[in-house]
Every structure is written in structure tokens, then in C-alpha cells.
mmCIF file of N, CA and C in Angstrom:
data_model
loop_
_atom_site.group_PDB
_atom_site.id
_atom_site.type_symbol
_atom_site.label_atom_id
_atom_site.label_comp_id
_atom_site.label_asym_id
_atom_site.label_seq_id
_atom_site.Cartn_x
_atom_site.Cartn_y
_atom_site.Cartn_z
ATOM 1 N N MET A 1 -84.644 47.931 -131.208
ATOM 2 C CA MET A 1 -84.807 49.029 -132.857
ATOM 3 C C MET A 1 -84.609 50.247 -132.344
ATOM 4 N N HIS A 2 -85.058 50.887 -131.881
ATOM 5 C CA HIS A 2 -85.060 51.947 -131.507
ATOM 6 C C HIS A 2 -83.790 52.530 -131.539
ATOM 7 N N ASP A 3 -83.090 51.655 -130.111
ATOM 8 C CA ASP A 3 -81.896 52.703 -129.525
ATOM 9 C C ASP A 3 -80.771 51.818 -130.986
ATOM 10 N N GLY A 4 -81.260 50.977 -131.075
ATOM 11 C CA GLY A 4 -79.830 50.727 -132.978
ATOM 12 C C GLY A 4 -80.058 51.878 -133.767
ATOM 13 N N ILE A 5 -81.622 52.404 -134.291
ATOM 14 C CA ILE A 5 -81.595 53.384 -134.836
ATOM 15 C C ILE A 5 -80.972 54.706 -134.582
ATOM 16 N N ARG A 6 -81.209 55.154 -133.309
ATOM 17 C CA ARG A 6 -80.269 55.789 -132.688
ATOM 18 C C ARG A 6 -79.938 56.503 -133.002
ATOM 19 N N LEU A 7 -78.397 55.290 -132.297
ATOM 20 C CA LEU A 7 -76.951 54.580 -132.770
ATOM 21 C C LEU A 7 -76.505 55.187 -133.537
ATOM 22 N N GLU A 8 -77.323 54.594 -135.182
ATOM 23 C CA GLU A 8 -76.595 54.749 -136.344
ATOM 24 C C GLU A 8 -76.725 56.195 -137.018
ATOM 25 N N ILE A 9 -77.843 57.060 -136.554
ATOM 26 C CA ILE A 9 -78.233 58.468 -137.049
ATOM 27 C C ILE A 9 -76.985 58.648 -136.344
ATOM 28 N N LEU A 10 -76.340 58.605 -135.590
ATOM 29 C CA LEU A 10 -75.466 58.764 -134.928
ATOM 30 C C LEU A 10 -74.132 58.848 -135.785
ATOM 31 N N ASP A 11 -73.902 57.895 -136.654
ATOM 32 C CA ASP A 11 -73.402 57.248 -137.516
ATOM 33 C C ASP A 11 -72.352 56.034 -136.402
ATOM 34 N N ARG A 12 -72.994 56.089 -135.567
ATOM 35 C CA ARG A 12 -72.351 54.750 -135.080
ATOM 36 C C ARG A 12 -72.747 53.091 -135.555
ATOM 37 N N PRO A 13 -72.000 52.247 -136.034
ATOM 38 C CA PRO A 13 -71.953 51.429 -136.499
ATOM 39 C C PRO A 13 -72.655 49.978 -135.759
ATOM 40 N N THR A 14 -74.008 49.678 -135.706
ATOM 41 C CA THR A 14 -74.437 49.125 -134.940
ATOM 42 C C THR A 14 -75.577 47.569 -135.423
ATOM 43 N N ALA A 15 -75.346 46.585 -134.226
ATOM 44 C CA ALA A 15 -75.703 45.387 -135.035
ATOM 45 C C ALA A 15 -76.774 44.811 -133.711
ATOM 46 N N VAL A 16 -78.225 45.319 -133.967
ATOM 47 C CA VAL A 16 -79.396 45.045 -133.184
ATOM 48 C C VAL A 16 -79.745 43.885 -133.138
ATOM 49 N N VAL A 17 -79.618 42.982 -132.194
ATOM 50 C CA VAL A 17 -79.777 41.316 -131.781
ATOM 51 C C VAL A 17 -81.268 40.583 -131.706
ATOM 52 N N VAL A 18 -81.814 39.997 -132.126
ATOM 53 C CA VAL A 18 -83.322 39.633 -131.737
ATOM 54 C C VAL A 18 -83.078 38.356 -132.265
ATOM 55 N N THR A 19 -84.049 37.745 -131.799
ATOM 56 C CA THR A 19 -83.942 36.114 -131.793
ATOM 57 C C THR A 19 -85.022 35.719 -133.013
ATOM 58 N N THR A 20 -85.644 34.609 -133.417
ATOM 59 C CA THR A 20 -85.992 34.331 -134.862
ATOM 60 C C THR A 20 -87.138 34.411 -134.366
ATOM 61 N N GLU A 21 -87.753 34.650 -132.800
ATOM 62 C CA GLU A 21 -89.164 34.812 -132.825
ATOM 63 C C GLU A 21 -89.760 36.240 -132.912
ATOM 64 N N PHE A 22 -88.644 37.043 -133.430
ATOM 65 C CA PHE A 22 -88.816 38.533 -133.084
ATOM 66 C C PHE A 22 -88.562 39.463 -134.047
ATOM 67 N N ARG A 23 -88.095 38.008 -135.302
ATOM 68 C CA ARG A 23 -87.333 38.546 -136.595
ATOM 69 C C ARG A 23 -88.553 39.937 -137.389
ATOM 70 N N ARG A 24 -89.641 39.277 -137.378
ATOM 71 C CA ARG A 24 -90.578 40.548 -138.007
ATOM 72 C C ARG A 24 -91.242 41.199 -137.707
ATOM 73 N N GLU A 25 -91.121 41.444 -136.094
ATOM 74 C CA GLU A 25 -91.190 42.491 -135.974
ATOM 75 C C GLU A 25 -90.443 43.720 -135.739
ATOM 76 N N ALA A 26 -89.042 43.241 -135.843
ATOM 77 C CA ALA A 26 -87.889 44.198 -135.640
ATOM 78 C C ALA A 26 -87.966 44.804 -136.990
ATOM 79 N N GLU A 27 -88.155 43.285 -138.103
ATOM 80 C CA GLU A 27 -88.260 44.397 -139.772
ATOM 81 C C GLU A 27 -89.489 45.009 -139.763
ATOM 82 N N LEU A 28 -90.418 44.780 -139.333
ATOM 83 C CA LEU A 28 -91.629 46.279 -138.973
ATOM 84 C C LEU A 28 -91.003 47.305 -138.406
ATOM 85 N N GLN A 29 -90.480 47.112 -137.258
ATOM 86 C CA GLN A 29 -90.754 48.513 -136.668
ATOM 87 C C GLN A 29 -88.919 49.339 -137.715
ATOM 88 N N ARG A 30 -88.234 48.418 -138.269
ATOM 89 C CA ARG A 30 -87.077 49.601 -138.663
ATOM 90 C C ARG A 30 -88.133 50.178 -139.950
ATOM 91 N N ALA A 31 -89.079 49.724 -140.393
ATOM 92 C CA ALA A 31 -89.702 49.898 -141.799
ATOM 93 C C ALA A 31 -90.321 51.221 -141.407
ATOM 94 N N ALA A 32 -90.911 50.966 -140.026
ATOM 95 C CA ALA A 32 -91.534 52.393 -139.454
ATOM 96 C C ALA A 32 -91.293 53.187 -139.220
ATOM 97 N N LEU A 33 -90.184 53.249 -138.714
ATOM 98 C CA LEU A 33 -88.807 54.586 -138.652
ATOM 99 C C LEU A 33 -88.259 54.425 -139.623
ATOM 100 N N GLY A 34 -88.398 54.476 -140.852
ATOM 101 C CA GLY A 34 -88.011 54.664 -141.871
ATOM 102 C C GLY A 34 -85.975 54.486 -141.651
ATOM 103 N N MET A 35 -85.500 53.150 -141.643
ATOM 104 C CA MET A 35 -84.689 52.586 -141.397
ATOM 105 C C MET A 35 -84.262 50.975 -141.718
ATOM 106 N N ASP A 36 -84.224 50.602 -143.056
ATOM 107 C CA ASP A 36 -84.837 49.534 -143.460
ATOM 108 C C ASP A 36 -83.267 49.000 -143.764
ATOM 109 N N ALA A 37 -82.211 49.802 -143.657
ATOM 110 C CA ALA A 37 -80.931 49.547 -143.834
ATOM 111 C C ALA A 37 -80.847 49.410 -143.155
ATOM 112 N N LEU A 38 -80.590 49.221 -141.415
ATOM 113 C CA LEU A 38 -80.802 48.194 -140.512
ATOM 114 C C LEU A 38 -80.584 47.139 -140.644
ATOM 115 N N VAL A 39 -79.974 46.100 -140.230
ATOM 116 C CA VAL A 39 -80.157 45.066 -141.517
ATOM 117 C C VAL A 39 -80.301 44.131 -139.501
ATOM 118 N N PRO A 40 -80.897 43.268 -139.113
ATOM 119 C CA PRO A 40 -81.365 42.745 -137.252
ATOM 120 C C PRO A 40 -80.317 41.504 -137.500
ATOM 121 N N VAL A 41 -79.163 41.132 -136.743
ATOM 122 C CA VAL A 41 -78.500 39.909 -136.015
ATOM 123 C C VAL A 41 -79.896 39.341 -135.701
ATOM 124 N N VAL A 42 -79.450 37.780 -136.886
ATOM 125 C CA VAL A 42 -80.994 36.684 -135.718
ATOM 126 C C VAL A 42 -80.270 35.994 -135.461
ATOM 127 N N ILE A 43 -80.781 35.522 -133.869
ATOM 128 C CA ILE A 43 -80.385 34.141 -133.615
ATOM 129 C C ILE A 43 -81.427 33.642 -132.854
ATOM 130 N N ALA A 44 -80.710 32.326 -133.088
ATOM 131 C CA ALA A 44 -81.870 31.567 -132.699
ATOM 132 C C ALA A 44 -82.956 31.333 -131.498
ATOM 133 N N HIS A 45 -84.282 30.976 -131.866
ATOM 134 C CA HIS A 45 -85.026 31.211 -130.441
ATOM 135 C C HIS A 45 -85.334 29.817 -129.489
ATOM 136 N N PRO A 46 -85.086 29.968 -128.662
ATOM 137 C CA PRO A 46 -85.405 30.869 -127.427
ATOM 138 C C PRO A 46 -84.072 30.519 -126.972
ATOM 139 N N LEU A 47 -83.570 31.972 -125.789
ATOM 140 C CA LEU A 47 -82.111 31.616 -124.804
ATOM 141 C C LEU A 47 -82.354 31.492 -123.572
ATOM 142 N N SER A 48 -83.404 31.303 -123.090
ATOM 143 C CA SER A 48 -83.354 31.270 -121.444
ATOM 144 C C SER A 48 -83.444 29.686 -121.001
ATOM 145 N N THR A 49 -82.959 28.549 -122.150
ATOM 146 C CA THR A 49 -83.186 27.228 -121.548
ATOM 147 C C THR A 49 -81.989 26.925 -121.817
ATOM 148 N N LEU A 50 -81.164 27.529 -122.419
ATOM 149 C CA LEU A 50 -79.990 27.096 -122.885
ATOM 150 C C LEU A 50 -78.930 26.728 -122.059
ATOM 151 N N THR A 51 -78.103 25.962 -121.532
ATOM 152 C CA THR A 51 -76.538 25.807 -120.990
ATOM 153 C C THR A 51 -75.944 26.810 -121.720
ATOM 154 N N ASP A 52 -75.209 26.865 -120.365
ATOM 155 C CA ASP A 52 -73.203 28.138 -120.846
ATOM 156 C C ASP A 52 -73.075 27.337 -122.693
ATOM 157 N N ALA A 53 -72.747 26.617 -123.005
ATOM 158 C CA ALA A 53 -72.108 26.039 -123.823
ATOM 159 C C ALA A 53 -73.400 26.449 -124.890
ATOM 160 N N GLU A 54 -74.571 26.219 -125.173
ATOM 161 C CA GLU A 54 -75.076 27.135 -126.122
ATOM 162 C C GLU A 54 -74.738 28.018 -126.173
ATOM 163 N N ILE A 55 -74.975 29.015 -125.186
ATOM 164 C CA ILE A 55 -75.609 30.479 -125.545
ATOM 165 C C ILE A 55 -74.204 31.104 -125.682
ATOM 166 N N ASP A 56 -72.796 30.340 -125.175
ATOM 167 C CA ASP A 56 -71.315 30.951 -126.232
ATOM 168 C C ASP A 56 -72.160 30.714 -127.582
ATOM 169 N N ALA A 57 -72.314 29.368 -128.235
ATOM 170 C CA ALA A 57 -72.426 29.351 -129.485
ATOM 171 C C ALA A 57 -73.179 29.951 -130.127
ATOM 172 N N ARG A 58 -74.586 30.965 -129.587
ATOM 173 C CA ARG A 58 -75.406 31.378 -130.259
ATOM 174 C C ARG A 58 -74.525 33.093 -129.599
ATOM 175 N N ALA A 59 -73.908 33.550 -129.075
ATOM 176 C CA ALA A 59 -73.572 34.701 -128.856
ATOM 177 C C ALA A 59 -72.303 34.545 -130.696
ATOM 178 N N ALA A 60 -70.996 33.280 -130.593
ATOM 179 C CA ALA A 60 -70.578 33.630 -131.467
ATOM 180 C C ALA A 60 -70.661 33.763 -133.206
ATOM 181 N N ASP A 61 -71.941 33.002 -133.118
ATOM 182 C CA ASP A 61 -73.057 33.223 -134.350
ATOM 183 C C ASP A 61 -73.515 34.563 -134.262
ATOM 184 N N ALA A 62 -74.213 35.360 -133.629
ATOM 185 C CA ALA A 62 -73.911 36.811 -133.309
ATOM 186 C C ALA A 62 -72.953 37.757 -134.002
ATOM 187 N N ALA A 63 -71.730 37.469 -133.118
ATOM 188 C CA ALA A 63 -70.291 38.352 -133.436
ATOM 189 C C ALA A 63 -70.224 38.168 -135.137
ATOM 190 N N ALA A 64 -70.108 37.064 -135.110
ATOM 191 C CA ALA A 64 -70.573 36.938 -137.403
ATOM 192 C C ALA A 64 -70.574 37.855 -137.690
ATOM 193 N N GLN A 65 -72.722 37.300 -137.596
ATOM 194 C CA GLN A 65 -73.540 38.475 -138.403
ATOM 195 C C GLN A 65 -73.009 39.822 -137.854
ATOM 196 N N ALA A 66 -73.195 40.282 -136.821
ATOM 197 C CA ALA A 66 -72.606 41.827 -136.233
ATOM 198 C C ALA A 66 -71.266 42.512 -137.734
ATOM 199 N N ALA A 67 -70.259 41.261 -137.532
ATOM 200 C CA ALA A 67 -68.972 41.725 -138.231
ATOM 201 C C ALA A 67 -69.111 41.533 -139.669
ATOM 202 N N ARG A 68 -69.744 41.367 -140.201
ATOM 203 C CA ARG A 68 -70.411 40.804 -142.019
ATOM 204 C C ARG A 68 -70.745 42.432 -141.299
ATOM 205 N N ILE A 69 -72.052 42.476 -140.851
ATOM 206 C CA ILE A 69 -73.110 43.962 -141.579
ATOM 207 C C ILE A 69 -72.246 45.098 -141.799
ATOM 208 N N TRP A 70 -70.914 45.418 -140.048
ATOM 209 C CA TRP A 70 -70.469 46.187 -140.062
ATOM 210 C C TRP A 70 -69.875 46.259 -141.189
ATOM 211 N N LEU A 71 -68.998 45.307 -142.398
ATOM 212 C CA LEU A 71 -68.302 44.852 -142.647
ATOM 213 C C LEU A 71 -68.927 45.471 -144.436
ATOM 214 N N GLY A 72 -70.311 45.544 -144.555
ATOM 215 C CA GLY A 72 -70.883 45.379 -145.550
ATOM 216 C C GLY A 72 -70.997 44.415 -146.069
ATOM 217 N N ARG A 73 -71.011 42.474 -146.096
ATOM 218 C CA ARG A 73 -70.719 41.980 -145.887
ATOM 219 C C ARG A 73 -71.966 41.222 -147.087
#
């Protein structure tokens, strides 16, 4: 979240990716740092035990979410 906030302050559209396990922490951090508008991209947890095909699916989901965030949808 910290890096994403720094990039947003520099007017760089940002998509911070977190897994469902860390969603609440990301929301707390963005609120504490005064950047409530930075919406995280949330993908299912875990990642470490997935096959390549499952990781590809998570990446596609993350990319779609990021595009919606960047386009304001």
C-alpha cells in the first residue's frame, strides 16, 4: 500500500494487488495513510500452492480489476 500511495501522489495510476487474506490490512493501511480512494485489487488466497494455469487465471482477474480501477468503473 505504501508504494501504491506514493505512486498515486505522483499522479501515477496504481493498482495494488492483495489476496483476500490481506484485504482488511490493506484497507486499514490506506485509511491510516489518508488514501481511502486507493482501491486494492483483490485476488483469492493463497497463491503459493497453485498450478501455472491457476496463477494465470488469478493474473487475468487482477488485470481486469486493475483496468476497471484505472478507468473509474
